[in-house]
Coordinates of C-alpha atoms and ligand atoms in Angstrom, one line a residue:
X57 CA 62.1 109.5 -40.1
X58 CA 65.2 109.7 -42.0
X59 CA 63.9 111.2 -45.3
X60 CA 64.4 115.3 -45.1
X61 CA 60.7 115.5 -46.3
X62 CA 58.3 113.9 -44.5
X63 CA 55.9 113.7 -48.4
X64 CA 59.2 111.4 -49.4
X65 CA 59.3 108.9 -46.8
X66 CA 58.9 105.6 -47.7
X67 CA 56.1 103.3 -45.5
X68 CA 55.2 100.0 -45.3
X69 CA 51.7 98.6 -44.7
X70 CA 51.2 95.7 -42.8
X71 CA 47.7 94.2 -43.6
X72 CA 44.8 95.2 -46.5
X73 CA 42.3 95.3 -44.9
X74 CA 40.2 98.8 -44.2
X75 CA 42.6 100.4 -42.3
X76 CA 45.9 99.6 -44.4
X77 CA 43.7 100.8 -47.7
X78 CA 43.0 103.3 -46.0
X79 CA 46.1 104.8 -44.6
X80 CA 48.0 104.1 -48.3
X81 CA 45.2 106.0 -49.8
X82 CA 44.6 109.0 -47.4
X83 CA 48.9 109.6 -47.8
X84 CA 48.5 109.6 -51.3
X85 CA 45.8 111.9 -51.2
X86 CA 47.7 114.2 -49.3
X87 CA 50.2 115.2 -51.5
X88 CA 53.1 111.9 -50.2
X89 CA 55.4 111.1 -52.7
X90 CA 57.9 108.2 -51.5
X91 CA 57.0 104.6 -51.4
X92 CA 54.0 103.2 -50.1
X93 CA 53.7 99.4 -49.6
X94 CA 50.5 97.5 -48.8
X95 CA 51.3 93.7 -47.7
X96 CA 47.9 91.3 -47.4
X97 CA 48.0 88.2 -46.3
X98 CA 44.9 87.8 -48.2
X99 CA 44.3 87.2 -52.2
X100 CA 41.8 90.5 -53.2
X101 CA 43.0 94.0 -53.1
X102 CA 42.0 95.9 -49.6
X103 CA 38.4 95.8 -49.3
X104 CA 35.4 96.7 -46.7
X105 CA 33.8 93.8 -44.5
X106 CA 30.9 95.4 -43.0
X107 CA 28.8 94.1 -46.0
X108 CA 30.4 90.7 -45.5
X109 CA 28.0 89.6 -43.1
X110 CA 25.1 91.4 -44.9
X111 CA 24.6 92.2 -48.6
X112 CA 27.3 90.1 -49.4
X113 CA 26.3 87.3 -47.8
X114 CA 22.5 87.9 -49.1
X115 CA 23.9 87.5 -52.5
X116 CA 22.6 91.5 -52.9
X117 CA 26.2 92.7 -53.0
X118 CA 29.0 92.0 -55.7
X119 CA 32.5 91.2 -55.1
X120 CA 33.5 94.8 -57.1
X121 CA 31.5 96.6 -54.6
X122 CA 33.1 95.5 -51.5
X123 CA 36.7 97.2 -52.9
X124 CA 37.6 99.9 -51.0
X125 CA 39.5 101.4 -54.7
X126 CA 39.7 99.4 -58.2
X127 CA 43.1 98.5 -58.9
X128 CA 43.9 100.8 -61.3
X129 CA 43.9 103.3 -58.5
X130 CA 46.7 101.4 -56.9
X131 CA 48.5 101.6 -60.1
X132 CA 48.2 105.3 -61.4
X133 CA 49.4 106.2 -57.4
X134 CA 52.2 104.1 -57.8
X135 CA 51.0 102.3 -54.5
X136 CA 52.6 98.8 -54.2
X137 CA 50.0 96.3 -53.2
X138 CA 51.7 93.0 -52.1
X139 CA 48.8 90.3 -52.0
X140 CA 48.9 87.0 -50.7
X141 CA 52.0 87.6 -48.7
X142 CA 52.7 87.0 -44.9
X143 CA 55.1 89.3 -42.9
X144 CA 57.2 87.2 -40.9
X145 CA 59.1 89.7 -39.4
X146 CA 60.1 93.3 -38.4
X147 CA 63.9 94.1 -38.0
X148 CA 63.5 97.3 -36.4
X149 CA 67.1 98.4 -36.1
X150 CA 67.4 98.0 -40.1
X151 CA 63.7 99.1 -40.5
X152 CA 63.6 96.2 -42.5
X153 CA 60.5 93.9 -42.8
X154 CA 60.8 90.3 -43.7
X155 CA 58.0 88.6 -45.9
X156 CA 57.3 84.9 -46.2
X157 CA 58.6 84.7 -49.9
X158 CA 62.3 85.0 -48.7
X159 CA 62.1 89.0 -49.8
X160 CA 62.1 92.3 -47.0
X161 CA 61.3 96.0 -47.7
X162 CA 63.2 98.7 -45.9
X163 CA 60.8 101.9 -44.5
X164 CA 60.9 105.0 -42.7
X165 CA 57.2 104.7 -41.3
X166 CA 55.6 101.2 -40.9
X167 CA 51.9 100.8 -39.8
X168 CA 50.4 97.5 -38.5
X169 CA 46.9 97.1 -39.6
X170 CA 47.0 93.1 -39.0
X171 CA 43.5 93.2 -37.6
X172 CA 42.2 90.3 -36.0
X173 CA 41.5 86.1 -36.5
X174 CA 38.2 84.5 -35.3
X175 CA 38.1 83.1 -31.9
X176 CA 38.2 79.1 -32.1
X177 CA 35.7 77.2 -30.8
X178 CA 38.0 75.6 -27.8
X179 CA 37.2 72.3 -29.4
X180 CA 40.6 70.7 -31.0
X181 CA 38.6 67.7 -32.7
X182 CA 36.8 70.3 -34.8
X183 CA 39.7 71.6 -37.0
X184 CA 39.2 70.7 -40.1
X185 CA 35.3 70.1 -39.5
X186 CA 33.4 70.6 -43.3
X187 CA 30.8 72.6 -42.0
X188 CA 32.2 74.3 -39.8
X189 CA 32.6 78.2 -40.5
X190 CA 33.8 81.5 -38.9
X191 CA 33.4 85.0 -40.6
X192 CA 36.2 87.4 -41.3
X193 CA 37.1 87.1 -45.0
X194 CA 35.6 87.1 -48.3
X195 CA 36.9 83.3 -48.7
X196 CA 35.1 82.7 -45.3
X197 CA 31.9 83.8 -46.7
X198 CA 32.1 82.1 -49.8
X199 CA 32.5 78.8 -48.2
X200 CA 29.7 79.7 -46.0
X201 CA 27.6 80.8 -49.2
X202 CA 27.7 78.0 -50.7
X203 CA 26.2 76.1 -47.7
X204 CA 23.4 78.5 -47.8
X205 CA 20.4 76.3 -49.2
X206 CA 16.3 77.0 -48.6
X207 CA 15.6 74.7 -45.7
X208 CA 19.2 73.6 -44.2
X209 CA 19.3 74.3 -40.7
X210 CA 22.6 76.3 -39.7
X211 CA 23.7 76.3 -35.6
X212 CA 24.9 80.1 -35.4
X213 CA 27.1 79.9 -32.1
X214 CA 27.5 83.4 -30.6
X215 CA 25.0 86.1 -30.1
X216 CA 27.1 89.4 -31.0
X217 CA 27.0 91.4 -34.1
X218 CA 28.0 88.4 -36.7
X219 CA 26.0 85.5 -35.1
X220 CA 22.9 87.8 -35.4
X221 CA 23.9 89.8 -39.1
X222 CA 24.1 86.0 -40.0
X223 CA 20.9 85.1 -38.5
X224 CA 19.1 87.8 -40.5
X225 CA 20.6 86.8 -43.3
X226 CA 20.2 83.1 -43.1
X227 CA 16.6 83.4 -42.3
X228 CA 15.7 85.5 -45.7
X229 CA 17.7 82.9 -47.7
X230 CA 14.8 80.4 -46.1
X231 CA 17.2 78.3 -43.4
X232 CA 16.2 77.1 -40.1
X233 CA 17.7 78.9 -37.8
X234 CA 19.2 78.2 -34.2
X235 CA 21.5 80.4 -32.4
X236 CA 22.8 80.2 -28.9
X237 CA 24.5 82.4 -26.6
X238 CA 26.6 81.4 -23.7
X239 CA 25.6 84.5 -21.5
X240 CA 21.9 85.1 -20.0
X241 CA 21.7 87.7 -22.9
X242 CA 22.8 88.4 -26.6
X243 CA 24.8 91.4 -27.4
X244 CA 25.9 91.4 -24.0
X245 CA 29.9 92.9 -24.4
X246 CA 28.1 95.8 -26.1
X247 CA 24.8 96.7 -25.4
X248 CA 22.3 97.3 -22.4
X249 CA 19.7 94.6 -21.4
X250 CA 16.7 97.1 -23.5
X251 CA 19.0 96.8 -26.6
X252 CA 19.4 92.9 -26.3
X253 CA 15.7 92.5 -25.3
X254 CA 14.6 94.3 -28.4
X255 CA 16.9 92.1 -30.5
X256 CA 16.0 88.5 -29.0
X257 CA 12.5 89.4 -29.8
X258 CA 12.7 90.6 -33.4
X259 CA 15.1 86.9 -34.2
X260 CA 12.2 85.0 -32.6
X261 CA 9.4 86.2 -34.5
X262 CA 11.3 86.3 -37.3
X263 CA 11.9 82.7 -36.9
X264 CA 14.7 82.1 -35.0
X265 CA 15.1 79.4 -32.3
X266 CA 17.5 81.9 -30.3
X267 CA 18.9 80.1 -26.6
X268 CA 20.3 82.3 -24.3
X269 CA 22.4 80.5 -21.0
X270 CA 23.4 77.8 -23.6
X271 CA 26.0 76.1 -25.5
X272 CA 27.0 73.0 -27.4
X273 CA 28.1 70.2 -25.1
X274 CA 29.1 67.6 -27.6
X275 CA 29.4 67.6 -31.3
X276 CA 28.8 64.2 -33.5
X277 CA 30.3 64.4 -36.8
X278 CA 30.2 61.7 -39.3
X279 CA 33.3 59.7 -41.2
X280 CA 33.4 62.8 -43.7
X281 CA 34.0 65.0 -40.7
X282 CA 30.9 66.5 -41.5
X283 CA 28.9 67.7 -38.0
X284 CA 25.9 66.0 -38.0
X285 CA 24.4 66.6 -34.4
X286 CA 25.1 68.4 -32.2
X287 CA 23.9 67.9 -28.2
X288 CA 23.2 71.3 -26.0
X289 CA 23.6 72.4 -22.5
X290 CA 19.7 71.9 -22.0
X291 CA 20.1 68.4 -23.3
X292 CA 18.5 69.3 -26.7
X293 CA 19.9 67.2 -29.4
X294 CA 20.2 69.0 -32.5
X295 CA 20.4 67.4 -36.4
X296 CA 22.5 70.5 -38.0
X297 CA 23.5 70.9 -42.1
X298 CA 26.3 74.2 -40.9
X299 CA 27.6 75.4 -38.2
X300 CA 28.8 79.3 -37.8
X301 CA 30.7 80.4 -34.6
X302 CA 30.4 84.1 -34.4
X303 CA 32.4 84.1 -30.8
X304 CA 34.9 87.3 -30.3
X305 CA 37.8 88.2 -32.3
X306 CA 41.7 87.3 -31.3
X307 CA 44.0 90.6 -32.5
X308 CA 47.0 89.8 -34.2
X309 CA 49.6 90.9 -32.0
X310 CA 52.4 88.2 -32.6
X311 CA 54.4 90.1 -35.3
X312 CA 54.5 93.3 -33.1
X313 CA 55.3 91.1 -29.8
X314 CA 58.1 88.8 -31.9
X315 CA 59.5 92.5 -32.7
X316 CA 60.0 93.8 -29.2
X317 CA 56.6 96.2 -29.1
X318 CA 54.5 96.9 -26.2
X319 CA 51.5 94.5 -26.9
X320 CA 48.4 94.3 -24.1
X321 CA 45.5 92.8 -25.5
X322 CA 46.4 94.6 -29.0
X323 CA 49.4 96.8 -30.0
X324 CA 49.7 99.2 -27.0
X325 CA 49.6 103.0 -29.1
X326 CA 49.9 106.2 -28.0
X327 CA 47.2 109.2 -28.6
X328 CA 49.1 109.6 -32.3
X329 CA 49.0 106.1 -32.6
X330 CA 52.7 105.5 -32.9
X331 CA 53.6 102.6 -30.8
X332 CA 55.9 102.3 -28.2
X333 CA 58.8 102.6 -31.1
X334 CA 58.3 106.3 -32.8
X335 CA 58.6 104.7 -36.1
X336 CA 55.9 102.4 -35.9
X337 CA 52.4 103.2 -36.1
X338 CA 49.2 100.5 -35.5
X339 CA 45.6 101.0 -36.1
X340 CA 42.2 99.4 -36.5
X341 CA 41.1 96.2 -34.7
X342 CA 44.8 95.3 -33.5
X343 CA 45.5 98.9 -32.1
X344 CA 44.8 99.5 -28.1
X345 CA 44.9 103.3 -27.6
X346 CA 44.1 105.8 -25.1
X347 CA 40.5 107.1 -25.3
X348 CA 39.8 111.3 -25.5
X349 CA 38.0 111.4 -22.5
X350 CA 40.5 109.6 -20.2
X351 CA 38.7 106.3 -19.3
X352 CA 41.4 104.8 -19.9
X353 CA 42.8 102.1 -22.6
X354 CA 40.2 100.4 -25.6
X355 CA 40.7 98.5 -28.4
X356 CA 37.4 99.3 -31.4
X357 CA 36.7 96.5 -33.4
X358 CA 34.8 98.5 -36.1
X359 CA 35.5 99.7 -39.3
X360 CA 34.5 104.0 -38.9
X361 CA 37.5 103.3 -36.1
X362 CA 40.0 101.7 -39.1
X363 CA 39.1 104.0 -41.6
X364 CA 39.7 107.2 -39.2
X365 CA 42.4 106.0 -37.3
X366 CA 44.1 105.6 -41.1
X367 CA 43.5 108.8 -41.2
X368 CA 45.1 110.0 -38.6
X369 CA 48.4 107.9 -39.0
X370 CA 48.8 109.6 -42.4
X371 CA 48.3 113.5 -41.3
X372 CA 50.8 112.2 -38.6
X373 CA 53.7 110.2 -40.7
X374 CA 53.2 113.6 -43.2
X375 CA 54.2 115.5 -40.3
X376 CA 50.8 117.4 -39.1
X377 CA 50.5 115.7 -35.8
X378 CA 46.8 115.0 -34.5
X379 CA 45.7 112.9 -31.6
X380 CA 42.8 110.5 -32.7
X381 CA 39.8 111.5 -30.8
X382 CA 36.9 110.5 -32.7
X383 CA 33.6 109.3 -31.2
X384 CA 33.2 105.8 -31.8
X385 CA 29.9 104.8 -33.7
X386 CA 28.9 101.8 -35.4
X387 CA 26.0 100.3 -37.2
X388 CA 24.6 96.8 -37.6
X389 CA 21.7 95.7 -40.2
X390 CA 19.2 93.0 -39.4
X391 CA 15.9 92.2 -41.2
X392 CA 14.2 95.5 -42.1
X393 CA 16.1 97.1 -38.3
X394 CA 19.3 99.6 -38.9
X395 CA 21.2 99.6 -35.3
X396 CA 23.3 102.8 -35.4
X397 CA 25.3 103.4 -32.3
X398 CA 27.0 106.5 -31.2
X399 CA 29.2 106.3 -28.0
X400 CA 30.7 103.9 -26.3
X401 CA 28.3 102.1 -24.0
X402 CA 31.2 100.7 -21.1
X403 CA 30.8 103.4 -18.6
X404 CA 27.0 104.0 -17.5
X405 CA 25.0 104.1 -14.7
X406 CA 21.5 104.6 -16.0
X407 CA 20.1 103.5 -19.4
X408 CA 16.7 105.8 -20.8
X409 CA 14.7 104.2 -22.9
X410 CA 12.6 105.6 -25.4
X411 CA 10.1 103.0 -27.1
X412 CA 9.5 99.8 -25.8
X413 CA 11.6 97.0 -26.3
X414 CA 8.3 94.7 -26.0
X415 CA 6.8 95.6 -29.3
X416 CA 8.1 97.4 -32.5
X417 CA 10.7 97.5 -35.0
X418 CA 12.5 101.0 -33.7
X419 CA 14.0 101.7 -30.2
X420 CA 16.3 104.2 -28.6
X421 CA 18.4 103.5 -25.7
X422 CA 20.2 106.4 -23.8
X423 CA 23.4 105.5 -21.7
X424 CA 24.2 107.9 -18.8
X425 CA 26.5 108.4 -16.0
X426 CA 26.0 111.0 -13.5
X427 CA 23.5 112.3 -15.2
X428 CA 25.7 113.0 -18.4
X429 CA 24.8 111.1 -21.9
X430 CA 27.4 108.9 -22.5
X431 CA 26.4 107.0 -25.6
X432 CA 23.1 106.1 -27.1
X433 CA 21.7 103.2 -29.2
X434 CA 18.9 103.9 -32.2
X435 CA 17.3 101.6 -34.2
X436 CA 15.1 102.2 -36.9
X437 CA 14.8 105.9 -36.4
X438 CA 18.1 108.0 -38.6
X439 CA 16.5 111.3 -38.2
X440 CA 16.9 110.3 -34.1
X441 CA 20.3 109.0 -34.6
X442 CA 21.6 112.3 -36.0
X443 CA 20.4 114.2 -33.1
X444 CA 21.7 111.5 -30.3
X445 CA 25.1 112.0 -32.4
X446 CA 25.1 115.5 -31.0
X447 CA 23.7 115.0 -27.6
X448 CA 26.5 112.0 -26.9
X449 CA 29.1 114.5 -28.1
X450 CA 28.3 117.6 -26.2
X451 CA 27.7 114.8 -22.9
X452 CA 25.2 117.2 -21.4
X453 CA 23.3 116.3 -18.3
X454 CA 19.5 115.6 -19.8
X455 CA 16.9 115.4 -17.7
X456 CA 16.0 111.5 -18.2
X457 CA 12.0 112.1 -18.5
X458 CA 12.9 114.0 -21.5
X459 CA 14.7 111.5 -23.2
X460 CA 12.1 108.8 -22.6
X461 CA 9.4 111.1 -23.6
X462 CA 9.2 109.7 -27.5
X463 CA 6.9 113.7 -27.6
X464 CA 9.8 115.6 -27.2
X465 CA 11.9 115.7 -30.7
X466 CA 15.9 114.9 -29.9
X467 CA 16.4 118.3 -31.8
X468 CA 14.7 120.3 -29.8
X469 CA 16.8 119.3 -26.4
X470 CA 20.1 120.0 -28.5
X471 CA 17.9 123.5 -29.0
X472 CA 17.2 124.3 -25.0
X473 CA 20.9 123.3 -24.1
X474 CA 23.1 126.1 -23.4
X475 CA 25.2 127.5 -25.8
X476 CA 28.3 126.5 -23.9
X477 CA 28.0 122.2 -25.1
Ligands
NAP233 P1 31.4 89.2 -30.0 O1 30.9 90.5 -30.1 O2 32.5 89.0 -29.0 O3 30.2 88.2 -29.6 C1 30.3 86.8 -29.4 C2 29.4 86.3 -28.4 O4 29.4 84.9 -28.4 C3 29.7 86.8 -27.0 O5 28.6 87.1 -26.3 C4 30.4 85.6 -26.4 O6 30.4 85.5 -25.0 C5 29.5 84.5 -27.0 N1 30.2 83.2 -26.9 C6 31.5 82.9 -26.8 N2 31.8 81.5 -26.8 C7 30.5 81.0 -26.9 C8 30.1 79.6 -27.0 N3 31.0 78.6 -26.9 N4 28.8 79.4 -27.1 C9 27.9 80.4 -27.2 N5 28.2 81.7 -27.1 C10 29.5 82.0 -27.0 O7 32.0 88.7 -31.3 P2 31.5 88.4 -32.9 O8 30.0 88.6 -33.0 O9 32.2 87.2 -33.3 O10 32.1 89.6 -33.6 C11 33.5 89.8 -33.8 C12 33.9 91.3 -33.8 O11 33.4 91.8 -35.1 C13 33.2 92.0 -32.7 O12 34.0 93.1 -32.3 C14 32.0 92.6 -33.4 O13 31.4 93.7 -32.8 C15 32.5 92.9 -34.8 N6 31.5 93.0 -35.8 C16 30.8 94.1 -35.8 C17 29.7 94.2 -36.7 C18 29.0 95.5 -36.7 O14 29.4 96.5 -36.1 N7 27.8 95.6 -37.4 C19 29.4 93.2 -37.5 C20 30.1 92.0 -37.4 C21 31.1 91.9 -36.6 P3 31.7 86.0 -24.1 O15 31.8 87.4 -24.4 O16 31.3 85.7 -22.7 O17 32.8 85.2 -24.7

């Protein structure tokens, strides 16, 4: 950093969305004095998109709520917030960065928060389809909002988190619903068969005609390019009023790789999060970093991983270095069934389960390898989820028939392990 003082640096945000609000505002917080500049590509000021896909979508949220800070905060902290603006490139011998309306800012500290674009459907003809909807802005979900009428029947294609937060959703506005996975199981990437069973069964008797094993095989679409029908791998035809493709997430690399920066699957980061030049950081869905526990390189797509990670960039670009070692967790609403997750559920060689996936609206799922808990799955049950929080952190070896055993409280296991985890 050139500035003497690391509170008088000046840093540039690429991308408003969690983790660029959140990095301006944690430096502020912390006593930073030089410039801070927040570019969005996107028209609203940096805002939160968990409830994108639920309240807001409902209609139970309002537009204010989703802002991560009202404007005026912005203002009275002397934070630059550069909306509708594209970065089109990074000079990083000048520490310059180019934006789209012919202007550049100079910085000492830049951080790339440019987050991530919905996967396509691999379907060229479909650009441009009217109906046709992916999730990932507030935009995108008032376009699909206003397609949301009692009785139309929406496709949902995809059966991770958004296809199903949709589905919910969809079904308590009063739609038909039909959603189809490509794999023999929904939630597949980031959950144990239990979890997915559990899931597939509360869509269906809430309504939903949920396919597993499937996908669209041709789509018809009318003279307004409007799809109308849509014919399935099982050789179902459907009639469809909206179609929603819920179906991974593509990070934004290209800035960073146009720039010269180690990119692999997202911006390639060290434990600080500085990439692979010292005066660049990257966080949230874009940043690829080296977990805690040594397993290697992951990528979160969640927002407790922006918002800390922002965190930890600003402690570091003030000059109190800190790795970013946080457990992951994440949470996912549908119908009257909170999913909180705690842990990362890649490495496992047993899953516990407490509950039965068969019958209920709560479940917990334990993930353990060699014996040690690794992550764990709750739904419905917060009190539980508090206690697994623990457990998954200290990674103690539990005896399994105590975790299944729905008798034995969570507490009281964190109570009988030794004092040493
Ligand atoms: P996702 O988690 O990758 O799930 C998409 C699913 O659709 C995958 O199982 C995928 O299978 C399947 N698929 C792909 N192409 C398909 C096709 N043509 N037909 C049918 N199924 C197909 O992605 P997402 O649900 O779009 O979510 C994007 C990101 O946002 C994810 O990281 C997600 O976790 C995150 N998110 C999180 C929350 C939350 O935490 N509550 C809420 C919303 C979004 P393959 O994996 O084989 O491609």
């Amino acid at each position: 950093m050139t500035a003497a003082d690391p509170l008088d640096v000046s840093v540039v945000v690429i991308g408003g969305g969690q983790a660029g609000g959140e990095v301006a505002a944690s430096l502020r917080l912390a006593g930073h004095r030089g410039a801070i500049t927040i570019v969005s590509d996107e028209d609203s000021y940096p805002y939160t998109r968990p409830p994108l896909s639920k309240g807001y979508l409902l209609g139970q949220t309002e537009r204010s709520e989703l802002l991560l800070r009202d404007e005026q905060m912005y203002r009275s902290h002397a934070i630059e917030v550069r909306t509708g603006r594209h970065a089109t490139s990074i000079d990083r011998r000048a520490r310059r960065v180019g934006l789209d309306d012919g202007t550049d800012l100079g910085y000492d500290a830049l951080v790339l928060a440019t987050g991530g674009r919905p996967r396509h459907l691999p379907h060229p003809e479909l650009d441009g389809a009217v109906n046709l909807h992916y999730l990932r802005t507030l935009e995108d979900v008032d376009r699909l909002r206003d397609g949301f009428t009692v009785g139309a029947h929406i496709l949902i294609i995809g059966g991770g988190y958004i296809g199903l937060e949709v589905a919910s959703v969809a079904r308590r506005r009063g739609l038909e619903v039909t959603l189809l996975e490509a794999n023999p199981r929904i939630l597949s990437r980031v959950a144990a068969e239990p979890t997915s069973e559990f899931f597939t069964r509360i869509h269906r008797e809430e309504g939903v005609d949920l396919r597993v094993d499937t996908r669209v095989a041709e789509y018809v679409l009318d003279a307004t390019n409007r799809i109308v029908e849509v014919v399935l791998t099982d050789g179902h035809r459907l009639a469809v009023d909206l179609v929603l493709a819920g179906i991974g997430l593509i990070p934004n690399v290209e800035l960073a790789e146009t720039a010269g920066l180690a990119v692999e699957n997202g911006i390639l980061v060290d434990t600080g999060l500085r990439t692979s030049d010292p005066h660049v950081f990257a966080i949230g869905d874009v940043a690829r970093f080296p977990a805690a526990d040594g397993s290697g390189m992951r990528r979160l797509e969640s927002m407790p991983n922006a918002a800390e990670q922002a965190r930890v960039v600003a402690d570091n670009i003030l000059g109190n270095p800190r790795p970013y070692d946080a457990e992951p967790w994440f949470w996912s609403d549908q119908y009257d069934v909170k999913l909180q997750v705690t842990g990362l559920s890649t490495f496992f060689d047993e899953t516990v389960v407490r509950g039965d996936p068969a019958s209920g609206r709560s479940l917990s799922v334990f993930y353990l390898k060699a014996g040690a808990l690794q992550a764990a799955d709750i739904a419905s049950n917060p009190k539980e989820f508090a206690a697994a929080k623990r457990l998954v952190a200290s990674r103690a070896v539990i005896d399994p028939a105590l975790l299944a055993d729905p008798a034995v409280a969570l507490r009281d296991i964190i109570a009988a392990l030794p004092a040493s985890v």
